[in-house]
Amino acid sequence: MDSALQFLEQHHVSTRDQLLDFLRFPSVSTDPDRTTDVAECAEWLANHLRRIGLPTVTVFQTDGHPIVYAEHLEAGPKAPTVLMYGHYDVQPVDPLHLWTNDPFEPTIRDGKVFARGATDDKGQVWIHVAAVEAMLSTGEPLPINLKLLIEGEEEIGSPNLSPFVRNHAAMLACDAVVVSDTAMFAPGQPSLVYGLRGLAYVEIHVDGPRRDLHSGSYGGPVANPLNALCSIIASMKDEQGRVTIDGFYDDVPAISDQERTALNALDYTSERLLHDIGQPDAGGEPGYSIVERLWTRPTLDVNGIIGGFTGEGAKTVLPAKAMAKVSMRLVPDQKHHHIVELITRHVERVTPAGVHSRVVDLHGADPVLVPLDAPALAAADWALRETFGTPCLYQREGGSIPVVELFSSALGVPTVLMGFGLNTENAHSPDEHFSLDHFRKGLDATVRFYHAMKTLA
Ligand code: BES
Ligand code: ZN
């Protein structure tokens, strides 16, 4: 282990420069114009994994973007097997004008690397890739068997990875999964995440007259699709912020007093949140603290809305159609497909006369809780504490990583969510960045984790 740690110390500049190369690929999975860039990123990553000495590296083609998979199984059948999962796809960059540098020309400022994907998730994937390189470079056998699964569709709900995991359960068999795609509670505070919210993402389309109409000649007797859409949206939450879709909360049990006490003991005040986001007041459900709202309660939010005239000045027009993108974060035991059925029924029920509405299921993920008593978690706890010099904190997370639920339900193994990002690092927004200090510590922690898995699993 010590020689791998030494390698990381000696090679930290080249390790960082390789990450910059990885960040240069505009691998935006949701953008059809970027399909070739996504594929080139996968090939480049696979070639790098071959170069550092992984004996088996395969790029699996799918109906969407490719999956990169590598194995190093020379520790033998008695040694534990760890499956590392991450994603090389990234979110779109818009609004581009709010970026300080080109999102695909990574730039280092103030000890941080700025680029799309820096913290979510290329920087964190690179921690594992470089840690494996360091372990292989020592010439010593790897302490464990290792499988790396790095996909290109996480940001669009992993539509092709889900069937892939089910169909390749034997290939992916392991004792534990490790994922670095979450945030730490605060800078320098190592954190292990034991719960992720799920997601149901839909579009609500409302169609009205066959063409846009003059609002003077026609306004009054015509049902306006944009007004109708707004009333549909308004009907889905009450004034206090509770979701009013029938059955929405049916599968949401109250959390235990013990967990509530533990989560509320974390120092995440409304002041901290409001300072971070620059708003004067918090929203959300009454009767729940900030962390409970973020991690243990479901949500319903409009992500975007289009329709009618939005240019400069005024245009007197009744739009022919309108559309809203609506997402719901889910908590155990809500299920993505069931929630889509509930919202579809609700929209049907409240659609005003004269317009036609339709709900389209874009993608989603089921929520998940991972066991707190898994030996792999103890290995991560030790590795993080040893590296950061401070005890780990245990928390849930408000975001989603769709495949993690499958690792428990289809592979039957625990997932260690050992992230090195920060929620303030602008994932999914302009000027995304990643702390180079956390990157550096993440490398050592990851080498320690893989070694600890040998004895603890
Ligand atoms: N890395 C995030 C998950 C995450 C979000 C971790 C927030 C910690 C805090 C992941 O890449 C992500 O953004 N996932 C999407 C999944 C969705 C598109 C199905 C998300 O949560 O929006
Ligand atoms: Zn991510």
Coordinates of C-alpha atoms and ligand atoms in Angstrom, one line a residue:
M1 CA 0.0 0.0 0.0
D2 CA 2.8 2.4 0.9
S3 CA 4.4 2.2 -2.5
A4 CA 1.0 3.0 -4.2
L5 CA 0.6 6.0 -1.9
Q6 CA 4.2 7.1 -2.8
F7 CA 3.4 6.7 -6.5
L8 CA 0.4 9.1 -6.1
E9 CA 2.6 11.6 -4.3
Q10 CA 5.3 11.5 -7.0
H11 CA 2.8 11.6 -9.9
H12 CA 0.2 14.0 -8.8
V13 CA 0.8 16.5 -11.6
S14 CA 0.5 13.9 -14.4
T15 CA -2.5 12.4 -12.7
R16 CA -4.2 15.8 -12.6
D17 CA -3.2 16.5 -16.2
Q18 CA -4.8 13.2 -17.3
L19 CA -8.0 14.3 -15.6
L20 CA -7.9 17.5 -17.6
D21 CA -7.8 15.4 -20.8
F22 CA -10.8 13.4 -19.6
L23 CA -12.7 16.7 -18.9
R24 CA -12.0 17.9 -22.5
F25 CA -14.5 15.5 -24.0
P26 CA -18.0 17.1 -24.3
S27 CA -19.7 13.9 -23.3
V28 CA -23.2 15.4 -22.8
S29 CA -25.4 12.3 -22.8
T30 CA -28.8 14.1 -23.4
D31 CA -27.6 16.0 -26.5
P32 CA -28.1 14.0 -29.7
D33 CA -25.4 16.2 -31.4
R34 CA -22.8 14.9 -28.9
T35 CA -23.3 11.2 -29.6
T36 CA -19.9 11.0 -31.3
D37 CA -18.2 12.9 -28.5
V38 CA -19.7 10.6 -25.9
A39 CA -18.5 7.5 -27.8
E40 CA -15.0 9.0 -28.3
C41 CA -14.8 9.7 -24.5
A42 CA -15.7 6.0 -23.8
E43 CA -13.0 4.8 -26.2
W44 CA -10.4 7.1 -24.8
L45 CA -11.2 6.0 -21.2
A46 CA -11.1 2.3 -22.3
N47 CA -7.7 2.8 -23.9
H48 CA -6.4 4.5 -20.8
L49 CA -7.5 1.6 -18.7
R50 CA -5.7 -0.8 -21.0
R51 CA -2.6 1.4 -20.8
I52 CA -2.4 1.3 -17.0
G53 CA -2.5 -2.5 -17.1
L54 CA -6.0 -3.7 -16.7
P55 CA -6.0 -7.1 -18.5
T56 CA -9.6 -7.1 -19.6
V57 CA -11.3 -3.9 -20.9
T58 CA -14.4 -3.9 -23.0
V59 CA -16.6 -1.2 -24.5
F60 CA -20.1 -2.5 -24.6
Q61 CA -22.3 -0.9 -27.2
T62 CA -25.9 -0.3 -26.2
D63 CA -29.0 1.2 -27.7
G64 CA -27.7 4.5 -26.3
H65 CA -24.2 5.4 -25.1
P66 CA -21.5 2.8 -24.5
I67 CA -20.6 1.2 -21.2
V68 CA -16.9 0.9 -20.3
Y69 CA -16.1 -2.3 -18.3
A70 CA -12.8 -3.5 -17.0
E71 CA -11.6 -6.4 -14.8
H72 CA -8.6 -7.3 -12.8
L73 CA -9.3 -10.7 -11.2
E74 CA -5.8 -11.9 -10.3
A75 CA -6.3 -11.8 -6.5
G76 CA -8.1 -15.1 -6.9
P77 CA -11.4 -16.5 -5.9
K78 CA -10.8 -16.3 -2.1
A79 CA -10.1 -12.6 -2.2
P80 CA -13.0 -10.2 -2.1
T81 CA -14.3 -8.6 -5.3
V82 CA -15.2 -4.9 -5.4
L83 CA -17.2 -3.4 -8.3
M84 CA -16.5 0.3 -8.8
Y85 CA -19.2 2.3 -10.6
G86 CA -19.1 5.8 -12.0
H87 CA -20.2 7.8 -15.0
Y88 CA -18.3 9.6 -17.8
D89 CA -21.3 11.4 -19.2
V90 CA -22.1 15.0 -18.1
Q91 CA -25.0 17.4 -18.0
P92 CA -25.5 20.1 -20.6
V93 CA -23.6 23.3 -20.2
D94 CA -26.2 26.0 -20.7
P95 CA -26.4 28.8 -19.9
L96 CA -23.0 29.0 -21.5
H97 CA -22.6 32.8 -21.0
L98 CA -22.4 32.3 -17.2
W99 CA -19.2 30.2 -17.4
T100 CA -15.9 31.9 -16.6
N101 CA -14.0 29.5 -18.9
D102 CA -15.1 27.2 -21.7
P103 CA -16.7 24.3 -19.9
F104 CA -14.7 21.8 -22.0
E105 CA -11.4 23.6 -21.6
P106 CA -10.6 22.8 -18.0
T107 CA -9.0 25.7 -16.1
I108 CA -7.3 25.6 -12.7
R109 CA -8.0 28.6 -10.4
D110 CA -7.7 28.8 -6.6
G111 CA -6.9 25.2 -6.1
K112 CA -9.9 24.0 -8.1
V113 CA -10.4 22.6 -11.5
F114 CA -13.3 24.3 -13.4
A115 CA -15.0 22.3 -16.2
R116 CA -18.3 20.5 -16.9
G117 CA -18.0 17.1 -15.2
A118 CA -15.2 18.2 -12.8
T119 CA -17.1 17.1 -9.7
D120 CA -19.9 15.1 -11.3
D121 CA -18.5 12.7 -12.1
K122 CA -15.3 12.7 -14.1
G123 CA -13.1 14.0 -11.3
Q124 CA -14.4 11.4 -8.9
V125 CA -14.1 8.6 -11.5
W126 CA -10.5 9.7 -12.0
I127 CA -9.8 9.2 -8.4
H128 CA -10.5 5.5 -8.8
V129 CA -8.7 5.2 -12.2
A130 CA -5.6 6.8 -10.8
A131 CA -5.7 4.9 -7.5
V132 CA -5.8 1.6 -9.5
E133 CA -3.0 2.8 -11.7
A134 CA -0.9 3.5 -8.6
M135 CA -1.6 0.1 -7.2
L136 CA -0.8 -1.6 -10.5
S137 CA 2.4 0.4 -10.9
T138 CA 3.9 -1.0 -7.7
G139 CA 4.3 -4.5 -9.3
E140 CA 2.7 -6.0 -6.2
P141 CA -0.5 -8.1 -6.7
L142 CA -3.8 -6.1 -6.2
P143 CA -5.2 -6.8 -2.7
I144 CA -8.6 -7.6 -4.2
N145 CA -10.4 -8.5 -7.4
L146 CA -11.6 -5.4 -9.1
K147 CA -14.3 -4.6 -11.6
L148 CA -14.8 -1.2 -13.1
L149 CA -18.2 -0.2 -14.6
I150 CA -18.2 3.3 -16.0
E151 CA -21.3 4.3 -18.0
G152 CA -22.4 7.1 -20.3
E153 CA -26.0 7.5 -19.4
E154 CA -26.3 8.3 -15.7
E155 CA -27.4 11.8 -16.2
I156 CA -30.3 10.6 -18.4
G157 CA -31.5 7.9 -15.9
S158 CA -29.3 5.0 -17.0
P159 CA -31.9 3.5 -19.4
N160 CA -29.5 1.0 -20.9
L161 CA -27.4 0.2 -17.9
S162 CA -30.4 -1.1 -15.9
P163 CA -31.1 -4.0 -18.3
F164 CA -27.3 -4.5 -18.7
V165 CA -26.9 -5.0 -15.0
R166 CA -29.8 -7.5 -14.9
N167 CA -28.4 -9.4 -17.9
H168 CA -24.8 -9.5 -16.7
A169 CA -25.4 -10.2 -13.1
A170 CA -22.9 -13.1 -13.1
M171 CA -20.2 -11.0 -14.8
L172 CA -20.8 -8.2 -12.3
A173 CA -20.9 -10.5 -9.2
C174 CA -19.0 -8.9 -6.3
D175 CA -19.0 -8.5 -2.5
A176 CA -19.6 -4.8 -2.6
V177 CA -20.0 -1.8 -4.9
V178 CA -18.1 1.5 -4.4
V179 CA -19.3 4.7 -5.9
S180 CA -17.7 8.2 -5.7
D181 CA -20.5 10.4 -7.1
T182 CA -21.8 12.2 -4.0
A183 CA -20.8 15.2 -1.9
M184 CA -19.1 15.5 1.4
F185 CA -21.1 17.3 4.1
A186 CA -18.5 20.1 4.3
P187 CA -15.0 20.8 3.1
G188 CA -12.5 18.4 4.8
Q189 CA -15.4 16.4 6.4
P190 CA -15.4 12.8 5.0
S191 CA -18.9 11.6 4.6
L192 CA -20.6 8.3 3.8
V193 CA -24.0 8.5 2.2
Y194 CA -26.5 5.7 3.1
G195 CA -29.6 6.9 1.3
L196 CA -30.3 8.4 -2.2
R197 CA -33.6 9.8 -3.4
G198 CA -35.2 8.4 -6.5
L199 CA -36.7 10.4 -9.4
A200 CA -39.7 10.5 -11.7
Y201 CA -39.2 13.0 -14.5
V202 CA -42.2 13.7 -16.8
E203 CA -43.3 16.2 -19.4
I204 CA -46.8 17.6 -19.3
H205 CA -48.0 18.6 -22.8
V206 CA -51.2 20.7 -23.2
D207 CA -52.6 21.2 -26.7
G208 CA -55.3 23.7 -27.5
P209 CA -56.4 25.4 -30.8
R210 CA -55.0 24.1 -34.0
R211 CA -52.9 27.3 -34.5
D212 CA -51.7 30.3 -32.5
L213 CA -54.6 32.9 -32.4
H214 CA -54.9 36.6 -32.2
S215 CA -55.8 37.2 -28.6
G216 CA -58.2 40.0 -29.5
S217 CA -60.1 38.2 -32.2
Y218 CA -60.3 35.0 -30.2
G219 CA -59.6 35.8 -26.5
G220 CA -62.5 35.0 -24.2
P221 CA -64.1 31.8 -25.5
V222 CA -60.9 30.0 -26.2
A223 CA -59.3 27.7 -23.6
N224 CA -55.7 28.8 -23.4
P225 CA -53.3 25.8 -23.1
L226 CA -50.7 27.9 -21.2
N227 CA -53.3 29.0 -18.6
A228 CA -54.5 25.4 -18.5
L229 CA -51.0 24.2 -17.9
C230 CA -50.4 26.7 -15.1
S231 CA -53.6 25.6 -13.4
I232 CA -52.6 21.9 -13.7
I233 CA -49.3 22.7 -12.2
A234 CA -50.9 24.8 -9.4
S235 CA -53.2 21.9 -8.5
M236 CA -50.3 19.6 -7.7
K237 CA -49.2 21.4 -4.5
D238 CA -51.0 23.1 -1.7
E239 CA -50.1 26.5 -0.4
Q240 CA -47.9 25.0 2.3
G241 CA -45.8 23.0 -0.2
R242 CA -47.4 19.6 0.2
V243 CA -47.9 17.5 -2.9
T244 CA -51.7 17.0 -3.5
I245 CA -51.5 14.2 -6.0
D246 CA -53.7 11.3 -4.6
G247 CA -51.7 8.6 -3.1
F248 CA -48.4 10.4 -3.5
Y249 CA -47.3 9.9 0.1
D250 CA -48.9 6.5 0.6
D251 CA -45.5 4.6 0.5
V252 CA -43.6 7.1 2.5
P253 CA -43.2 5.8 6.1
A254 CA -42.1 8.2 8.8
I255 CA -38.4 7.8 9.6
S256 CA -37.4 6.5 13.0
D257 CA -36.9 8.8 15.9
Q258 CA -33.3 7.6 16.2
E259 CA -32.6 8.5 12.6
R260 CA -34.3 11.8 12.8
T261 CA -32.3 12.7 15.9
A262 CA -29.1 11.7 14.2
L263 CA -29.8 13.6 11.0
N264 CA -30.9 16.7 12.8
A265 CA -27.8 16.7 14.9
L266 CA -25.8 17.6 11.7
D267 CA -25.0 21.2 11.5
Y268 CA -27.1 22.0 8.4
T269 CA -29.2 25.0 9.4
S270 CA -31.6 27.0 7.2
E271 CA -29.0 29.8 7.5
R272 CA -26.4 27.7 5.9
L273 CA -28.8 26.7 3.1
L274 CA -30.1 30.3 2.5
H275 CA -26.6 31.7 2.6
D276 CA -25.5 29.2 0.0
I277 CA -28.4 29.8 -2.4
G278 CA -29.0 33.5 -1.8
Q279 CA -32.6 33.4 -1.0
P280 CA -34.4 35.0 2.0
D281 CA -36.6 32.1 3.0
A282 CA -36.8 28.4 2.7
G283 CA -39.6 26.5 0.9
G284 CA -40.9 23.0 1.3
E285 CA -43.1 21.1 3.7
P286 CA -43.9 22.5 7.1
G287 CA -43.0 20.3 10.1
Y288 CA -39.7 19.0 8.7
S289 CA -36.2 20.4 9.2
I290 CA -34.0 21.4 6.3
V291 CA -32.1 18.0 6.3
E292 CA -35.4 16.1 6.5
R293 CA -36.8 18.0 3.6
L294 CA -33.6 17.5 1.6
W295 CA -33.0 13.8 2.3
T296 CA -36.1 12.1 3.6
R297 CA -39.1 13.8 1.9
P298 CA -40.3 13.6 -1.7
T299 CA -40.6 16.7 -3.8
L300 CA -42.4 18.0 -6.9
D301 CA -40.7 20.7 -8.9
V302 CA -41.2 22.4 -12.3
N303 CA -37.8 22.3 -14.1
G304 CA -38.9 24.3 -17.1
I305 CA -41.9 25.5 -19.0
I306 CA -42.4 26.6 -22.6
G307 CA -45.2 28.0 -24.6
G308 CA -46.4 31.2 -26.1
F309 CA -44.4 34.4 -26.7
T310 CA -41.3 34.9 -24.7
G311 CA -39.4 37.4 -26.8
E312 CA -38.7 41.1 -26.2
G313 CA -41.8 43.3 -25.9
A314 CA -45.4 42.2 -26.1
K315 CA -47.2 40.0 -28.6
T316 CA -51.0 39.5 -28.3
V317 CA -51.3 35.8 -28.9
L318 CA -53.1 32.7 -27.6
P319 CA -50.6 29.9 -27.9
A320 CA -51.6 26.6 -29.5
K321 CA -49.7 24.5 -27.1
A322 CA -47.7 24.5 -23.9
M323 CA -45.3 22.1 -22.1
A324 CA -43.8 21.8 -18.7
K325 CA -41.0 19.6 -17.4
V326 CA -41.8 18.3 -14.0
S327 CA -39.6 16.2 -11.7
M328 CA -40.4 14.5 -8.4
R329 CA -37.6 13.3 -6.1
L330 CA -38.7 10.1 -4.4
V331 CA -37.9 8.5 -1.1
P332 CA -38.3 4.9 0.1
D333 CA -40.7 3.1 -0.6
Q334 CA -42.0 5.2 -3.5
K335 CA -41.6 3.6 -6.9
H336 CA -40.8 5.6 -10.0
H337 CA -43.4 3.8 -12.3
H338 CA -46.2 4.0 -9.7
I339 CA -45.6 7.7 -9.2
V340 CA -45.8 8.3 -12.9
E341 CA -49.2 6.5 -13.0
L342 CA -50.4 8.7 -10.1
I343 CA -49.4 12.0 -11.7
T344 CA -50.9 10.9 -15.1
R345 CA -54.2 10.2 -13.4
H346 CA -54.1 13.5 -11.5
V347 CA -53.4 15.5 -14.7
E348 CA -56.3 13.8 -16.5
R349 CA -58.6 14.7 -13.7
V350 CA -57.7 18.3 -13.4
T351 CA -57.2 19.2 -17.1
P352 CA -59.7 22.1 -17.9
A353 CA -62.3 21.5 -20.6
G354 CA -61.3 22.6 -24.1
V355 CA -57.7 21.5 -24.0
H356 CA -56.0 18.1 -24.3
S357 CA -53.2 17.0 -22.0
R358 CA -50.7 14.2 -22.0
V359 CA -48.0 13.1 -19.6
V360 CA -44.8 11.6 -21.0
D361 CA -42.5 9.6 -18.7
L362 CA -38.9 10.7 -19.5
H363 CA -36.9 8.7 -17.0
G364 CA -36.5 7.9 -13.4
A365 CA -34.9 6.0 -10.6
D366 CA -36.1 4.2 -7.5
P367 CA -34.8 5.5 -4.1
V368 CA -32.5 3.4 -2.1
L369 CA -31.1 2.9 1.4
V370 CA -27.9 1.0 1.9
P371 CA -27.1 -1.1 4.9
L372 CA -25.0 0.6 7.6
D373 CA -23.5 -2.7 8.9
A374 CA -21.8 -3.8 5.7
P375 CA -18.1 -4.6 6.2
A376 CA -17.3 -2.6 3.1
L377 CA -18.7 0.5 4.8
A378 CA -16.3 -0.1 7.7
A379 CA -13.4 -0.3 5.2
A380 CA -14.4 3.0 3.8
D381 CA -14.9 4.6 7.2
W382 CA -11.4 3.5 8.2
A383 CA -9.8 4.7 4.9
L384 CA -11.5 8.1 5.0
R385 CA -10.7 8.7 8.7
E386 CA -7.1 7.7 8.1
T387 CA -6.8 10.1 5.2
F388 CA -8.7 13.1 6.3
G389 CA -7.7 12.8 10.0
T390 CA -11.2 13.1 11.2
P391 CA -14.2 10.8 11.8
C392 CA -16.7 10.2 9.0
L393 CA -20.1 11.6 9.0
Y394 CA -23.2 9.5 7.9
Q395 CA -25.9 11.2 5.9
R396 CA -28.5 10.7 3.2
E397 CA -28.4 12.6 -0.1
G398 CA -31.1 14.4 -2.0
G399 CA -29.8 13.5 -5.5
S400 CA -30.2 10.2 -7.4
I401 CA -27.9 7.6 -8.9
P402 CA -30.4 5.3 -10.6
V403 CA -28.4 2.1 -10.7
V404 CA -27.6 1.9 -7.0
E405 CA -31.0 0.5 -6.2
L406 CA -30.3 -2.3 -8.7
F407 CA -27.0 -3.1 -7.1
S408 CA -29.1 -4.0 -4.0
S409 CA -32.1 -5.5 -5.7
A410 CA -30.5 -7.3 -8.7
L411 CA -26.9 -8.0 -7.5
G412 CA -27.8 -8.3 -3.8
V413 CA -24.8 -6.4 -2.6
P414 CA -24.2 -3.2 -0.5
T415 CA -23.0 0.0 -2.1
V416 CA -20.5 2.3 -0.4
L417 CA -21.2 5.9 -1.4
M418 CA -17.9 7.4 -0.8
G419 CA -18.0 10.8 -2.5
F420 CA -15.4 13.6 -2.6
G421 CA -17.5 16.4 -4.1
L422 CA -19.2 19.4 -2.4
N423 CA -22.8 20.5 -3.1
T424 CA -21.4 24.1 -3.5
E425 CA -19.2 22.9 -6.5
N426 CA -21.9 23.8 -9.0
A427 CA -22.8 20.3 -10.4
H428 CA -25.3 20.8 -13.2
S429 CA -24.7 24.6 -13.2
P430 CA -22.2 27.1 -14.7
D431 CA -18.7 27.1 -13.3
E432 CA -18.8 23.5 -12.1
H433 CA -15.5 22.8 -10.3
F434 CA -13.8 20.2 -8.1
S435 CA -11.4 20.9 -5.2
L436 CA -7.9 19.6 -6.0
D437 CA -7.3 19.1 -2.3
H438 CA -10.3 16.7 -2.1
F439 CA -9.1 15.1 -5.3
R440 CA -5.7 14.5 -3.8
K441 CA -7.0 13.1 -0.5
G442 CA -9.6 11.0 -2.4
L443 CA -6.7 9.3 -4.2
D444 CA -5.1 8.2 -1.0
A445 CA -8.4 7.3 0.6
T446 CA -9.3 5.1 -2.3
V447 CA -6.0 3.2 -2.3
R448 CA -6.6 2.7 1.5
F449 CA -10.1 1.6 0.9
Y450 CA -9.2 -1.1 -1.7
H451 CA -6.5 -2.4 0.7
A452 CA -8.9 -2.4 3.7
M453 CA -11.4 -4.4 1.7
K454 CA -8.9 -7.3 1.6
T455 CA -9.0 -7.7 5.4
L456 CA -12.5 -6.5 6.2
A457 CA -14.7 -8.1 3.6
Ligands
BES1 N1 -23.8 12.9 -8.9 C1 -25.2 13.0 -9.1 C2 -26.0 12.5 -7.9 C3 -25.9 13.4 -6.7 C4 -26.7 14.6 -6.8 C5 -25.1 13.2 -5.7 C6 -26.7 15.5 -5.7 C7 -25.1 14.1 -4.6 C8 -25.8 15.3 -4.7 C9 -25.7 12.3 -10.3 O1 -24.8 12.4 -11.4 C10 -26.9 13.0 -10.8 O2 -27.0 14.2 -11.0 N2 -27.9 12.2 -11.0 C11 -29.2 12.7 -11.5 C12 -29.9 11.4 -11.9 C13 -31.1 11.6 -12.6 C14 -30.9 12.3 -13.9 C15 -31.8 10.3 -12.9 C16 -29.9 13.5 -10.6 O3 -29.9 13.3 -9.3 O4 -30.6 14.5 -11.0
ZN2 ZN -23.0 12.2 -11.1

